[in-house]
Coordinates of C-alpha atoms in Angstrom, one line a residue:
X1 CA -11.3 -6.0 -2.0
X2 CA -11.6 -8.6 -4.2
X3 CA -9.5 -11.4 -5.5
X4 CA -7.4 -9.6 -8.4
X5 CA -7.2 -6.6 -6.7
X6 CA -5.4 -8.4 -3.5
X7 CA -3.1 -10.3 -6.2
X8 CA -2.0 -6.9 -7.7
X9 CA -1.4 -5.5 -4.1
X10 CA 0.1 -8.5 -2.2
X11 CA 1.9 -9.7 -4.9
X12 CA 2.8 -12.9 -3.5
X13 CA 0.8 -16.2 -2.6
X14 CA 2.4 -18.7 -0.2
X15 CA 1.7 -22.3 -1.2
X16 CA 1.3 -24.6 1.9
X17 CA 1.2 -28.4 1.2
X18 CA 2.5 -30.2 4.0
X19 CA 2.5 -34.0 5.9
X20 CA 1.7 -32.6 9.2
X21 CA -1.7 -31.0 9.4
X22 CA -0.7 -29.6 13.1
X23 CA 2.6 -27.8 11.2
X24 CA 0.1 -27.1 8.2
X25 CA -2.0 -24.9 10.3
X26 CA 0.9 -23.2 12.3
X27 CA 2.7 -22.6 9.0
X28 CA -0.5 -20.8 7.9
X29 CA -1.0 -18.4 11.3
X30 CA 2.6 -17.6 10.9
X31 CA 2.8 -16.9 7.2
X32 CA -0.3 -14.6 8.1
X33 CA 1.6 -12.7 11.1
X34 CA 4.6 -11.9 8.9
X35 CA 2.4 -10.3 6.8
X36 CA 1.9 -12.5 4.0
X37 CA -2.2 -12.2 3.5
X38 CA -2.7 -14.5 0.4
X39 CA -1.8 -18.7 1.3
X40 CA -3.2 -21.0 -0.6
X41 CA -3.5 -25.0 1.4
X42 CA -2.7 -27.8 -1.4
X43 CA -5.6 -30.6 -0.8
X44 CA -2.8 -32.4 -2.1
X45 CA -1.3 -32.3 1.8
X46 CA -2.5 -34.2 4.9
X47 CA -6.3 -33.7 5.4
X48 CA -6.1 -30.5 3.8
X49 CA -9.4 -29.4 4.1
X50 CA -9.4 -29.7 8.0
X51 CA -6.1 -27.4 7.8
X52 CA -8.5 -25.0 6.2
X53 CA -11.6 -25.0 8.8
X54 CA -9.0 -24.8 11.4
X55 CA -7.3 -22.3 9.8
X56 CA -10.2 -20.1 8.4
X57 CA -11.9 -20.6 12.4
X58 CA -8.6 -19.1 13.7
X59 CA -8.2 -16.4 10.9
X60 CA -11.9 -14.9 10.7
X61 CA -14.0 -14.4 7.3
X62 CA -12.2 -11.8 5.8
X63 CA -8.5 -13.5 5.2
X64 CA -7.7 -14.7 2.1
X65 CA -7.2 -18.4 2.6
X66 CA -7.5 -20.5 -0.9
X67 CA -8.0 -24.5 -1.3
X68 CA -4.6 -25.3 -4.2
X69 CA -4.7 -28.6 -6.3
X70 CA -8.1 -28.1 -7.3
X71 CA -8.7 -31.2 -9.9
X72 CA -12.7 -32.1 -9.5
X73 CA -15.7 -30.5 -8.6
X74 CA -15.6 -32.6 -6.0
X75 CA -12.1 -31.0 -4.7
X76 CA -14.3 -27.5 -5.3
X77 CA -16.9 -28.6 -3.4
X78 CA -14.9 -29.5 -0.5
X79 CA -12.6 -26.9 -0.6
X80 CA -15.8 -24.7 -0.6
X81 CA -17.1 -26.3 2.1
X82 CA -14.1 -26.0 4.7
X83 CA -14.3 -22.6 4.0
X84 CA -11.8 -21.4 1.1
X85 CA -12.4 -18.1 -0.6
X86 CA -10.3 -18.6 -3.8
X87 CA -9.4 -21.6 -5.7
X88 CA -5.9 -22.6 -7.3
X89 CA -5.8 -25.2 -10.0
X90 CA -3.0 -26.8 -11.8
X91 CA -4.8 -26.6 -14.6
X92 CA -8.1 -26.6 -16.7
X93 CA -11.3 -28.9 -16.2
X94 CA -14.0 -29.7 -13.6
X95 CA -12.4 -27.7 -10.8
X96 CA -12.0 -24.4 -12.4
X97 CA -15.9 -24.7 -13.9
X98 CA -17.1 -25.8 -10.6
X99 CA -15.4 -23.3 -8.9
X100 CA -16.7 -20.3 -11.1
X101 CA -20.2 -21.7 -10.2
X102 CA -19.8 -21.6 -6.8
X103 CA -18.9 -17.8 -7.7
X104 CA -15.2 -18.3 -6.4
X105 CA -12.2 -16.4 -7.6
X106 CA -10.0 -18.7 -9.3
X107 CA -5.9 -19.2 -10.1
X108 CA -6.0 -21.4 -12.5
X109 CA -3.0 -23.5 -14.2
X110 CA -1.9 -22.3 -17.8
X111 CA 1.2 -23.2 -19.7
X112 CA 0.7 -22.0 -23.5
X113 CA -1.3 -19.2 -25.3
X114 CA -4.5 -21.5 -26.1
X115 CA -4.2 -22.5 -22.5
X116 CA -4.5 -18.4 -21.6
X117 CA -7.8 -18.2 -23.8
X118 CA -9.5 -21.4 -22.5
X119 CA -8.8 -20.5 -19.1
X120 CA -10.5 -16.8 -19.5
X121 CA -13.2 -18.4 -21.4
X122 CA -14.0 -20.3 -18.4
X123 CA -14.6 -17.9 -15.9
X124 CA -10.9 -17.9 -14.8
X125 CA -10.1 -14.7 -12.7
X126 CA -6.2 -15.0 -12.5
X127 CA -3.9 -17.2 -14.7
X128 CA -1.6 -19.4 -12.7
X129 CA 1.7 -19.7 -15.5
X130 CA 2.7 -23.6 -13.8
X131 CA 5.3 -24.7 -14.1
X132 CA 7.1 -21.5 -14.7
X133 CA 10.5 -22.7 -14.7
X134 CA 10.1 -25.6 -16.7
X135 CA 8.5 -23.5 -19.7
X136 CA 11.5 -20.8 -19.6
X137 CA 11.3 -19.2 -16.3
X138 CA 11.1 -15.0 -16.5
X139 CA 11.9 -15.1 -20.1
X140 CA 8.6 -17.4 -21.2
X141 CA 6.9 -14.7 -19.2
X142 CA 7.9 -11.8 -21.1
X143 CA 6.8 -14.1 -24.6
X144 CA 3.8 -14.6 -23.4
X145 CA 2.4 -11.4 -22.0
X146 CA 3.0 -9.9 -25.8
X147 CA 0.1 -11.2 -27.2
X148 CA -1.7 -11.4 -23.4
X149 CA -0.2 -7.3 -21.8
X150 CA -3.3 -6.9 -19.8
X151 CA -4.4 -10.3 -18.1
X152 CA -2.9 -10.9 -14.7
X153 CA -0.1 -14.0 -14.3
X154 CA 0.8 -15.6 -12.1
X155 CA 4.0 -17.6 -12.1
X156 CA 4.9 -20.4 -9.5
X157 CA 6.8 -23.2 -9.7
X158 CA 10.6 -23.4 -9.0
X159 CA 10.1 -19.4 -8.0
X160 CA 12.9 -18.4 -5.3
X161 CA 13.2 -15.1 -4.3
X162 CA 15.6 -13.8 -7.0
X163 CA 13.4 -15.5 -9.6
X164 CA 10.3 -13.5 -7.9
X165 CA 12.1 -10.2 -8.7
X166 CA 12.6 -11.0 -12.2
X167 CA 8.9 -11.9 -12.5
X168 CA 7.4 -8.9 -10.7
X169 CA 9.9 -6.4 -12.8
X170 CA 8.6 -8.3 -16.1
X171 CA 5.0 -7.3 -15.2
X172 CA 3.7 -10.4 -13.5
X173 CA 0.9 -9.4 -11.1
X174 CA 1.9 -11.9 -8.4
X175 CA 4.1 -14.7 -7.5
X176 CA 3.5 -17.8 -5.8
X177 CA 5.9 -19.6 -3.7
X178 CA 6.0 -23.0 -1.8
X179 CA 9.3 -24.8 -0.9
X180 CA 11.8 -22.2 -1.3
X181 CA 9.1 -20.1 1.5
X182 CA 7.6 -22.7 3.0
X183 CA 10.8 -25.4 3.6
X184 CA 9.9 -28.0 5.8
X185 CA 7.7 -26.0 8.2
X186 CA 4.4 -27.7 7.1
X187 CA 6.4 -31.1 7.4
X188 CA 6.8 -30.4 11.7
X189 CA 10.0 -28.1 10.8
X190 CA 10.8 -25.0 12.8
X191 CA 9.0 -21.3 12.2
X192 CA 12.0 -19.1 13.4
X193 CA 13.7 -20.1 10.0
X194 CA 10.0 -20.0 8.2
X195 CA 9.7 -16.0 9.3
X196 CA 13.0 -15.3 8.3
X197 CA 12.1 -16.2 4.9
X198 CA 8.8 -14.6 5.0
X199 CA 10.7 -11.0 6.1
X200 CA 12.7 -12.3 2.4
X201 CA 10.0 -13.0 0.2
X202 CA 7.9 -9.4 1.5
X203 CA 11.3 -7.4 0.9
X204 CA 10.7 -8.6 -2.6
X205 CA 7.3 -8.2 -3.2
X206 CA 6.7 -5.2 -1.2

C-alpha cells in the first residue's frame, strides 16, 4: 500500500515529539497496538532518530513510521537513515526536495494556495495544512479545497477530536494529532490514559 493510499484509509497520523526517548518509543508501540498504524517521531524531540531505529527494530519493515520536523536535507538524510518511511515537514525547502530524492513519501507543510502549488511542484505526495487552527480551523479547509477538490490535506495543529470530525466530514483525507493524543506520554507520562485516547481518536476516524 503506499503512502496516500494508507492516509485515505487510516485517516489519522499520531505526532510523537517527546523529552523522554524511553516514553517516546513506548508511546509509539502503544499507539501502534491500539491500532493507530500511521506515527510520525518529531526530530524535534529527544534523540529522535534513535526513537526511530528502536522503534522501526521493534515494529518490522512494513509499519508506517515517519521522521516529522523535517527542515534540511540533512534532517532527510538522517531521518532516512534510522529508518523512516515517510517524511513530515513544516514546510517547504531542502527537506521536502531531499526527501523526494531519496524517493520518500512526503507530508509537507502548506498554509496558502501558492503554498499548495509549490509544494506539488516539488514532488510533495500529501499536503500537511499547518497550522490549521491558526489559519481558520475546518472552515479555511473548506476555502481552500475549492480551488484544490482533489489533492489530499492534511490538517494538524490544534486538532482535538471534535475538530478531527469536522475535518474528515469537510473532505480532508487525514488528520494529524499530537498533544490532545499524545498528552504527556512521550514526556515519561502514563499509557492507560494514552490508549484511552487512542480508542477516542479511532472512534473518530474509523
Amino acid at each position: 500500500m503506499d503512502f496516500t493510499a494508507a492516509l485515505r484509509r487510516e485517516r489519522l497520523v499520531a505526532i510523537v515529539r517527546g523529552k523522554d526517548p524511553d516514553a517516546s518509543l513506548r508511546t509509539v508501540l502503544a499507539l501502534v497496538e491500539e491500532g493507530i498504524a500511521l506515527v510520525e517521531i518529531s526530530l524535534s524531540g529527544a534523540e529522535a532518530a534513535g526513537v526511530i531505529r528502536r522503534a522501526r527494530a521493534e515494529l518490522g519493515p512494513d509499519a508506517w513510521l515517519g521522521a516529522g520536523t523535517v527542515l534540511t536535507a540533512q534532517d532527510a538524510e538522517a531521518a532516512a537513515d534510522a529508518g523512516a518511511n515517510f517524511i513530515v515537514t513544516p514546510g517547504l525547502g531542502a527537506g521536502v526536495d531531499a526527501s523526494v530524492r531519496r524517493g520518500l513519501p512526503v507530508l509537507a507543510g502548506v498554509a496558502t494556495p501558492t503554498e499548495v502549488i509549490a509544494a506539488r511542484a516539488a514532488g510533495a505526495t500529501a499536503l500537511k495544512l499547518f497550522p490549521a487552527a491558526n489559519f481558520g480551523g475546518p472552515a479555511y479547509l473548506k476555502a481552500l479545497r475549492a480551488p484544490f477538490p482533489d489533492l489530499p490535506f492534511v490538517p494538524v495543529g490544534g486538532v482535538d477530536a471534535a475538530a478531527a470530525g469536522e475535518y474528515l466530514a469537510l473532505g480532508a483525507t487525514a488528520v494529524g494529532v499530537g498533544s490532545p493524543l499524545v498528552g504527556d506520554a512521550a514526556d515519561g507520562g502514563g499509557l492507560t490514559a494514552l490508549r484511552q485516547r487512542a480508542a477516542e481518536f479511532r472512534a473518530v476516524t474509523s
